[in-house]
PDB file of C-alpha atoms in Angstrom:
ATOM      1  CA  MET A  14     -16.951 -13.801 -55.785  1.00  0.00           C
ATOM      2  CA  THR A  15     -14.484 -11.376 -54.265  1.00  0.00           C
ATOM      3  CA  SER A  16     -17.256  -8.851 -53.743  1.00  0.00           C
ATOM      4  CA  ARG A  17     -19.462 -11.438 -52.034  1.00  0.00           C
ATOM      5  CA  LEU A  18     -16.575 -12.490 -49.798  1.00  0.00           C
ATOM      6  CA  SER A  19     -15.915  -8.904 -48.795  1.00  0.00           C
ATOM      7  CA  VAL A  20     -19.562  -8.362 -47.924  1.00  0.00           C
ATOM      8  CA  SER A  21     -19.587 -11.575 -45.889  1.00  0.00           C
ATOM      9  CA  ILE A  22     -16.513 -10.476 -43.960  1.00  0.00           C
ATOM     10  CA  LEU A  23     -18.014  -7.053 -43.266  1.00  0.00           C
ATOM     11  CA  VAL A  24     -21.247  -8.610 -42.026  1.00  0.00           C
ATOM     12  CA  SER A  25     -19.302 -10.951 -39.731  1.00  0.00           C
ATOM     13  CA  ILE A  26     -17.309  -8.054 -38.303  1.00  0.00           C
ATOM     14  CA  ALA A  27     -20.488  -6.052 -37.716  1.00  0.00           C
ATOM     15  CA  MET A  28     -22.135  -8.962 -35.900  1.00  0.00           C
ATOM     16  CA  LEU A  29     -19.043  -9.463 -33.758  1.00  0.00           C
ATOM     17  CA  CYS A  30     -19.048  -5.799 -32.792  1.00  0.00           C
ATOM     18  CA  LEU A  31     -22.742  -5.937 -31.920  1.00  0.00           C
ATOM     19  CA  GLY A  32     -22.183  -9.037 -29.816  1.00  0.00           C
ATOM     20  CA  THR A  33     -19.313  -7.418 -27.956  1.00  0.00           C
ATOM     21  CA  ALA A  34     -21.408  -4.317 -27.309  1.00  0.00           C
ATOM     22  CA  ALA A  35     -24.255  -6.454 -25.978  1.00  0.00           C
ATOM     23  CA  ILE A  36     -21.883  -8.197 -23.557  1.00  0.00           C
ATOM     24  CA  ALA A  37     -20.491  -4.853 -22.405  1.00  0.00           C
ATOM     25  CA  GLN A  38     -24.002  -3.552 -21.767  1.00  0.00           C
ATOM     26  CA  ALA A  39     -25.000  -6.721 -19.908  1.00  0.00           C
ATOM     27  CA  GLN A  40     -22.144  -6.523 -17.408  1.00  0.00           C
ATOM     28  CA  PRO A  41     -23.341  -3.389 -15.560  1.00  0.00           C
ATOM     29  CA  ALA A  42     -26.845  -4.860 -15.423  1.00  0.00           C
ATOM     30  CA  ASN A  43     -25.413  -7.956 -13.670  1.00  0.00           C
ATOM     31  CA  MET A  44     -23.249  -5.853 -11.345  1.00  0.00           C
ATOM     32  CA  SER A  45     -23.966  -6.402  -7.659  1.00  0.00           C
ATOM     33  CA  PHE A  46     -21.047  -4.571  -6.038  1.00  0.00           C
ATOM     34  CA  PHE A  47     -19.227  -1.306  -6.574  1.00  0.00           C
ATOM     35  CA  VAL A  48     -17.291   1.484  -4.915  1.00  0.00           C
ATOM     36  CA  THR A  49     -19.063   4.807  -5.296  1.00  0.00           C
ATOM     37  CA  SER A  50     -17.446   7.014  -7.925  1.00  0.00           C
ATOM     38  CA  ALA A  51     -18.559  10.049  -5.899  1.00  0.00           C
ATOM     39  CA  GLY A  52     -20.007  10.866  -2.502  1.00  0.00           C
ATOM     40  CA  PRO A  53     -22.430  13.624  -1.494  1.00  0.00           C
ATOM     41  CA  GLY A  54     -19.443  15.951  -1.089  1.00  0.00           C
ATOM     42  CA  LYS A  55     -20.073  16.657   2.592  1.00  0.00           C
ATOM     43  CA  GLY A  56     -17.377  14.412   3.975  1.00  0.00           C
ATOM     44  CA  ALA A  57     -18.750  11.631   6.171  1.00  0.00           C
ATOM     45  CA  ASP A  58     -22.164  13.302   6.361  1.00  0.00           C
ATOM     46  CA  LEU A  59     -23.949  10.929   4.009  1.00  0.00           C
ATOM     47  CA  GLY A  60     -27.447  11.722   5.232  1.00  0.00           C
ATOM     48  CA  GLY A  61     -27.421   8.691   7.515  1.00  0.00           C
ATOM     49  CA  LEU A  62     -27.894   5.159   6.232  1.00  0.00           C
ATOM     50  CA  ALA A  63     -30.945   6.222   4.214  1.00  0.00           C
ATOM     51  CA  GLY A  64     -28.952   8.908   2.422  1.00  0.00           C
ATOM     52  CA  ALA A  65     -26.080   6.539   1.704  1.00  0.00           C
ATOM     53  CA  ASP A  66     -28.449   3.889   0.346  1.00  0.00           C
ATOM     54  CA  LYS A  67     -30.044   6.496  -1.895  1.00  0.00           C
ATOM     55  CA  THR A  68     -26.626   7.416  -3.291  1.00  0.00           C
ATOM     56  CA  CYS A  69     -25.948   3.744  -4.047  1.00  0.00           C
ATOM     57  CA  GLN A  70     -29.308   3.397  -5.782  1.00  0.00           C
ATOM     58  CA  THR A  71     -28.851   6.578  -7.814  1.00  0.00           C
ATOM     59  CA  LEU A  72     -25.370   5.639  -9.018  1.00  0.00           C
ATOM     60  CA  ALA A  73     -26.497   2.109  -9.850  1.00  0.00           C
ATOM     61  CA  GLN A  74     -29.449   3.474 -11.806  1.00  0.00           C
ATOM     62  CA  ALA A  75     -27.155   5.706 -13.866  1.00  0.00           C
ATOM     63  CA  ALA A  76     -24.960   2.668 -14.611  1.00  0.00           C
ATOM     64  CA  GLY A  77     -27.863   0.523 -15.795  1.00  0.00           C
ATOM     65  CA  ALA A  78     -28.241  -1.587 -12.651  1.00  0.00           C
ATOM     66  CA  GLY A  79     -31.082   0.270 -10.961  1.00  0.00           C
ATOM     67  CA  SER A  80     -33.491  -2.674 -11.005  1.00  0.00           C
ATOM     68  CA  LYS A  81     -31.714  -4.129  -7.970  1.00  0.00           C
ATOM     69  CA  THR A  82     -32.040  -2.952  -4.360  1.00  0.00           C
ATOM     70  CA  TRP A  83     -28.754  -1.373  -3.239  1.00  0.00           C
ATOM     71  CA  HIS A  84     -27.443  -0.785   0.279  1.00  0.00           C
ATOM     72  CA  ALA A  85     -24.301   0.924   1.524  1.00  0.00           C
ATOM     73  CA  TYR A  86     -21.801  -1.176   3.447  1.00  0.00           C
ATOM     74  CA  LEU A  87     -21.907   0.943   6.614  1.00  0.00           C
ATOM     75  CA  SER A  88     -22.342   0.218  10.319  1.00  0.00           C
ATOM     76  CA  THR A  89     -23.867   2.497  12.948  1.00  0.00           C
ATOM     77  CA  GLN A  90     -23.286   2.798  16.703  1.00  0.00           C
ATOM     78  CA  GLY A  91     -25.366   3.287  19.837  1.00  0.00           C
ATOM     79  CA  PRO A  92     -29.002   2.266  20.426  1.00  0.00           C
ATOM     80  CA  GLY A  93     -30.216   0.164  17.530  1.00  0.00           C
ATOM     81  CA  ALA A  94     -26.682  -0.220  16.134  1.00  0.00           C
ATOM     82  CA  VAL A  95     -26.542  -1.761  12.676  1.00  0.00           C
ATOM     83  CA  ASN A  96     -23.882  -4.130  11.363  1.00  0.00           C
ATOM     84  CA  ALA A  97     -22.715  -3.464   7.815  1.00  0.00           C
ATOM     85  CA  ARG A  98     -22.541  -7.203   7.125  1.00  0.00           C
ATOM     86  CA  ASP A  99     -26.267  -7.544   7.866  1.00  0.00           C
ATOM     87  CA  ARG A 100     -27.291  -4.924   5.287  1.00  0.00           C
ATOM     88  CA  ILE A 101     -25.922  -6.412   2.067  1.00  0.00           C
ATOM     89  CA  GLY A 102     -27.832  -9.594   1.335  1.00  0.00           C
ATOM     90  CA  SER A 103     -26.287 -13.048   0.990  1.00  0.00           C
ATOM     91  CA  GLY A 104     -24.234 -12.777  -2.217  1.00  0.00           C
ATOM     92  CA  PRO A 105     -22.590 -13.687  -4.470  1.00  0.00           C
ATOM     93  CA  TRP A 106     -21.411 -10.243  -5.582  1.00  0.00           C
ATOM     94  CA  GLN A 107     -19.657  -9.240  -8.787  1.00  0.00           C
ATOM     95  CA  ASN A 108     -18.227  -5.981 -10.059  1.00  0.00           C
ATOM     96  CA  ALA A 109     -19.045  -4.057 -13.236  1.00  0.00           C
ATOM     97  CA  LYS A 110     -16.658  -6.243 -15.251  1.00  0.00           C
ATOM     98  CA  GLY A 111     -18.211  -9.501 -14.072  1.00  0.00           C
ATOM     99  CA  ALA A 112     -15.479 -10.531 -11.601  1.00  0.00           C
ATOM    100  CA  VAL A 113     -16.869 -12.160  -8.450  1.00  0.00           C
ATOM    101  CA  ILE A 114     -15.449 -10.540  -5.310  1.00  0.00           C
ATOM    102  CA  ALA A 115     -17.105 -12.930  -2.831  1.00  0.00           C
ATOM    103  CA  LYS A 116     -19.633 -15.730  -2.972  1.00  0.00           C
ATOM    104  CA  ASP A 117     -21.187 -15.014   0.440  1.00  0.00           C
ATOM    105  CA  VAL A 118     -20.878 -12.947   3.616  1.00  0.00           C
ATOM    106  CA  ALA A 119     -18.368 -15.341   5.190  1.00  0.00           C
ATOM    107  CA  GLU A 120     -16.026 -15.229   2.207  1.00  0.00           C
ATOM    108  CA  LEU A 121     -16.367 -11.438   1.961  1.00  0.00           C
ATOM    109  CA  HIS A 122     -15.033 -11.160   5.506  1.00  0.00           C
ATOM    110  CA  GLY A 123     -12.439 -13.860   4.934  1.00  0.00           C
ATOM    111  CA  LYS A 124     -10.395 -14.599   1.831  1.00  0.00           C
ATOM    112  CA  ASN A 125     -12.278 -12.488  -0.703  1.00  0.00           C
ATOM    113  CA  ASN A 126     -11.266 -11.353  -4.178  1.00  0.00           C
ATOM    114  CA  LEU A 127     -11.347  -7.646  -3.378  1.00  0.00           C
ATOM    115  CA  THR A 128      -8.257  -5.881  -4.761  1.00  0.00           C
ATOM    116  CA  LYS A 129      -7.426  -2.634  -6.528  1.00  0.00           C
ATOM    117  CA  ASP A 130      -8.210  -4.403  -9.810  1.00  0.00           C
ATOM    118  CA  THR A 131     -11.624  -5.662  -8.670  1.00  0.00           C
ATOM    119  CA  ALA A 132     -12.833  -2.902  -6.305  1.00  0.00           C
ATOM    120  CA  LEU A 133     -14.264  -0.966  -9.231  1.00  0.00           C
ATOM    121  CA  THR A 134     -16.730   1.898  -9.328  1.00  0.00           C
ATOM    122  CA  GLU A 135     -20.193   1.537 -10.849  1.00  0.00           C
ATOM    123  CA  LYS A 136     -18.591   2.846 -14.056  1.00  0.00           C
ATOM    124  CA  GLY A 137     -16.137  -0.044 -14.101  1.00  0.00           C
ATOM    125  CA  GLU A 138     -13.207   2.226 -13.224  1.00  0.00           C
ATOM    126  CA  LYS A 139     -10.402   1.609 -10.741  1.00  0.00           C
ATOM    127  CA  VAL A 140     -10.195   3.735  -7.596  1.00  0.00           C
ATOM    128  CA  ASN A 141      -6.942   5.622  -7.104  1.00  0.00           C
ATOM    129  CA  GLY A 142      -4.794   3.858  -4.532  1.00  0.00           C
ATOM    130  CA  ARG A 143      -1.493   4.195  -2.755  1.00  0.00           C
ATOM    131  CA  GLY A 144       1.055   5.621  -5.194  1.00  0.00           C
ATOM    132  CA  ASP A 145      -1.589   7.360  -7.322  1.00  0.00           C
ATOM    133  CA  THR A 146      -2.250  11.102  -7.267  1.00  0.00           C
ATOM    134  CA  PRO A 147      -4.473  11.756  -5.489  1.00  0.00           C
ATOM    135  CA  ASN A 148      -4.789   8.656  -3.349  1.00  0.00           C
ATOM    136  CA  MET A 149      -8.484   7.895  -2.687  1.00  0.00           C
ATOM    137  CA  HIS A 150      -8.328   4.373  -1.249  1.00  0.00           C
ATOM    138  CA  ASP A 151      -9.869   5.232   2.159  1.00  0.00           C
ATOM    139  CA  ILE A 152     -13.399   3.815   1.956  1.00  0.00           C
ATOM    140  CA  LEU A 153     -15.935   4.684   4.667  1.00  0.00           C
ATOM    141  CA  THR A 154     -17.294   1.653   6.557  1.00  0.00           C
ATOM    142  CA  GLY A 155     -17.561   2.408  10.290  1.00  0.00           C
ATOM    143  CA  SER A 156     -16.999  -1.292  10.793  1.00  0.00           C
ATOM    144  CA  GLN A 157     -14.783  -3.836  12.511  1.00  0.00           C
ATOM    145  CA  PRO A 158     -12.953  -6.441  10.362  1.00  0.00           C
ATOM    146  CA  ASP A 159     -15.844  -8.907  10.643  1.00  0.00           C
ATOM    147  CA  GLY A 160     -18.317  -6.300   9.431  1.00  0.00           C
ATOM    148  CA  THR A 161     -19.901  -5.615  12.802  1.00  0.00           C
ATOM    149  CA  ALA A 162     -20.482  -2.264  14.493  1.00  0.00           C
ATOM    150  CA  PHE A 163     -18.203  -0.719  17.080  1.00  0.00           C
ATOM    151  CA  ALA A 164     -19.523  -0.399  20.619  1.00  0.00           C
ATOM    152  CA  ALA A 165     -20.895   2.962  21.650  1.00  0.00           C
ATOM    153  CA  GLY A 166     -18.203   5.298  22.907  1.00  0.00           C
ATOM    154  CA  ASP A 167     -15.427   6.364  20.559  1.00  0.00           C
ATOM    155  CA  ASP A 168     -17.029   7.692  17.402  1.00  0.00           C
ATOM    156  CA  ARG A 169     -16.247   5.493  14.411  1.00  0.00           C
ATOM    157  CA  THR A 170     -19.149   6.540  12.186  1.00  0.00           C
ATOM    158  CA  CYS A 171     -19.038  10.350  12.252  1.00  0.00           C
ATOM    159  CA  GLY A 172     -22.258  10.464  14.232  1.00  0.00           C
ATOM    160  CA  ASN A 173     -23.853   7.624  12.290  1.00  0.00           C
ATOM    161  CA  TRP A 174     -23.025   9.335   8.999  1.00  0.00           C
ATOM    162  CA  THR A 175     -24.518  12.713   9.853  1.00  0.00           C
ATOM    163  CA  LYS A 176     -21.420  14.776  10.763  1.00  0.00           C
ATOM    164  CA  SER A 177     -18.917  16.679   8.669  1.00  0.00           C
ATOM    165  CA  GLY A 178     -17.047  18.265  11.585  1.00  0.00           C
ATOM    166  CA  GLN A 179     -15.897  16.716  14.854  1.00  0.00           C
ATOM    167  CA  GLY A 180     -15.686  12.936  14.991  1.00  0.00           C
ATOM    168  CA  SER A 181     -14.095  10.080  13.101  1.00  0.00           C
ATOM    169  CA  ALA A 182     -15.059   7.260  10.786  1.00  0.00           C
ATOM    170  CA  MET A 183     -13.398   3.891  10.361  1.00  0.00           C
ATOM    171  CA  VAL A 184     -12.178   3.371   6.823  1.00  0.00           C
ATOM    172  CA  GLY A 185     -10.780   0.463   4.845  1.00  0.00           C
ATOM    173  CA  HIS A 186      -8.264   0.400   1.987  1.00  0.00           C
ATOM    174  CA  SER A 187      -9.814  -0.590  -1.343  1.00  0.00           C
ATOM    175  CA  ASP A 188      -6.370  -1.343  -2.812  1.00  0.00           C
ATOM    176  CA  ARG A 189      -5.334  -3.417   0.239  1.00  0.00           C
ATOM    177  CA  GLN A 190      -2.215  -1.300   0.750  1.00  0.00           C
ATOM    178  CA  GLY A 191      -1.050   0.967   3.562  1.00  0.00           C
ATOM    179  CA  LEU A 192       1.964   2.356   5.362  1.00  0.00           C
ATOM    180  CA  ARG A 193       2.966  -1.072   6.687  1.00  0.00           C
ATOM    181  CA  ASP A 194       2.909  -4.671   5.523  1.00  0.00           C
ATOM    182  CA  ASP A 195       0.357  -5.861   8.057  1.00  0.00           C
ATOM    183  CA  ASP A 196      -3.256  -7.028   8.195  1.00  0.00           C
ATOM    184  CA  VAL A 197      -4.582  -3.640   9.327  1.00  0.00           C
ATOM    185  CA  SER A 198      -2.971  -1.785   6.429  1.00  0.00           C
ATOM    186  CA  LYS A 199      -4.294  -4.406   4.015  1.00  0.00           C
ATOM    187  CA  SER A 200      -7.826  -4.393   5.401  1.00  0.00           C
ATOM    188  CA  TRP A 201     -10.539  -3.486   2.908  1.00  0.00           C
ATOM    189  CA  ASN A 202     -13.003  -2.493   5.632  1.00  0.00           C
ATOM    190  CA  SER A 203     -11.215  -1.631   8.897  1.00  0.00           C
ATOM    191  CA  SER A 204      -7.823   0.007   8.536  1.00  0.00           C
ATOM    192  CA  HIS A 205      -7.837   3.275  10.550  1.00  0.00           C
ATOM    193  CA  PRO A 206     -10.118   6.097  11.769  1.00  0.00           C
ATOM    194  CA  SER A 207     -10.374   9.317   9.791  1.00  0.00           C
ATOM    195  CA  ARG A 208      -8.723  12.435  11.200  1.00  0.00           C
ATOM    196  CA  GLY A 209      -7.859  15.980  10.211  1.00  0.00           C
ATOM    197  CA  PRO A 210      -7.751  19.660  11.143  1.00  0.00           C
ATOM    198  CA  ASP A 211     -11.497  20.172  10.726  1.00  0.00           C
ATOM    199  CA  GLY A 212     -12.275  17.523  13.313  1.00  0.00           C
ATOM    200  CA  GLY A 213     -12.083  14.305  11.329  1.00  0.00           C
ATOM    201  CA  CYS A 214     -15.303  14.127   9.312  1.00  0.00           C
ATOM    202  CA  SER A 215     -15.071  16.888   6.693  1.00  0.00           C
ATOM    203  CA  GLN A 216     -14.396  16.333   3.018  1.00  0.00           C
ATOM    204  CA  SER A 217     -10.959  17.924   3.371  1.00  0.00           C
ATOM    205  CA  ASP A 218     -10.210  15.700   6.381  1.00  0.00           C
ATOM    206  CA  LEU A 219     -11.036  12.583   4.388  1.00  0.00           C
ATOM    207  CA  LYS A 220      -8.878  13.762   1.502  1.00  0.00           C
ATOM    208  CA  SER A 221      -5.965  14.553   3.810  1.00  0.00           C
ATOM    209  CA  THR A 222      -5.476  10.891   4.755  1.00  0.00           C
ATOM    210  CA  GLY A 223      -6.122   9.365   1.333  1.00  0.00           C
ATOM    211  CA  GLY A 224      -9.869   9.345   0.831  1.00  0.00           C
ATOM    212  CA  ASN A 225     -12.670  11.162  -0.940  1.00  0.00           C
ATOM    213  CA  GLY A 226     -15.832  10.161   0.890  1.00  0.00           C
ATOM    214  CA  PHE A 227     -16.372   6.953  -1.108  1.00  0.00           C
ATOM    215  CA  PHE A 228     -18.129   3.861   0.256  1.00  0.00           C
ATOM    216  CA  TYR A 229     -19.026   0.336  -0.845  1.00  0.00           C
ATOM    217  CA  CYS A 230     -22.433  -0.526  -2.318  1.00  0.00           C
ATOM    218  CA  PHE A 231     -23.907  -4.028  -2.510  1.00  0.00           C
ATOM    219  CA  ALA A 232     -27.045  -5.318  -4.199  1.00  0.00           C
ATOM    220  CA  THR A 233     -29.167  -7.035  -1.573  1.00  0.00           C
ATOM    221  CA  LYS A 234     -31.264  -8.886  -4.156  1.00  0.00           C
TER     222      LYS A 234
END
């Protein structure tokens, strides 16, 4: 009897472990939002919107969520300007752990659930924020707080994501923290322009102000 009981317990434990593993594998497949765990490495030169979208798709594929169509949350300026908010589908969006960050575009640009604990990479990992070494919370967006593009004039997209020298890109703070206790410092998508000794768009420039060339990716469908 004791032997049978032991076997029964072992079988139950094994089934529980298998069930837990299945849930863990299912979460990335259901993921519809993430912060890139790496960029192309050329600062804000992402290869334009097409290059950024390809990075999103490639990272999602590696994480087991490649069956979806992924777009980068990035705006462009000038003729044919594109609004980041118009590129990401209608929601809802959830991270690699299953937490919903916003149910729709309006909530995403209002009272969303995007924090350091929920703005995870495609691997389900937190992004270093203020107080961490190194800080990497500056996320490229090129966007205004409502997710729309800036007017042509002052560069806020590093030449529509093709420059790694002179220029600047608007960034948001994925951990919702900054130098001050105000809305701008807490903005996830429109906190401050990039800057630095190389001109503002290089990888070292992005790192110098607390970034690493990361951006947001959303599943459009």
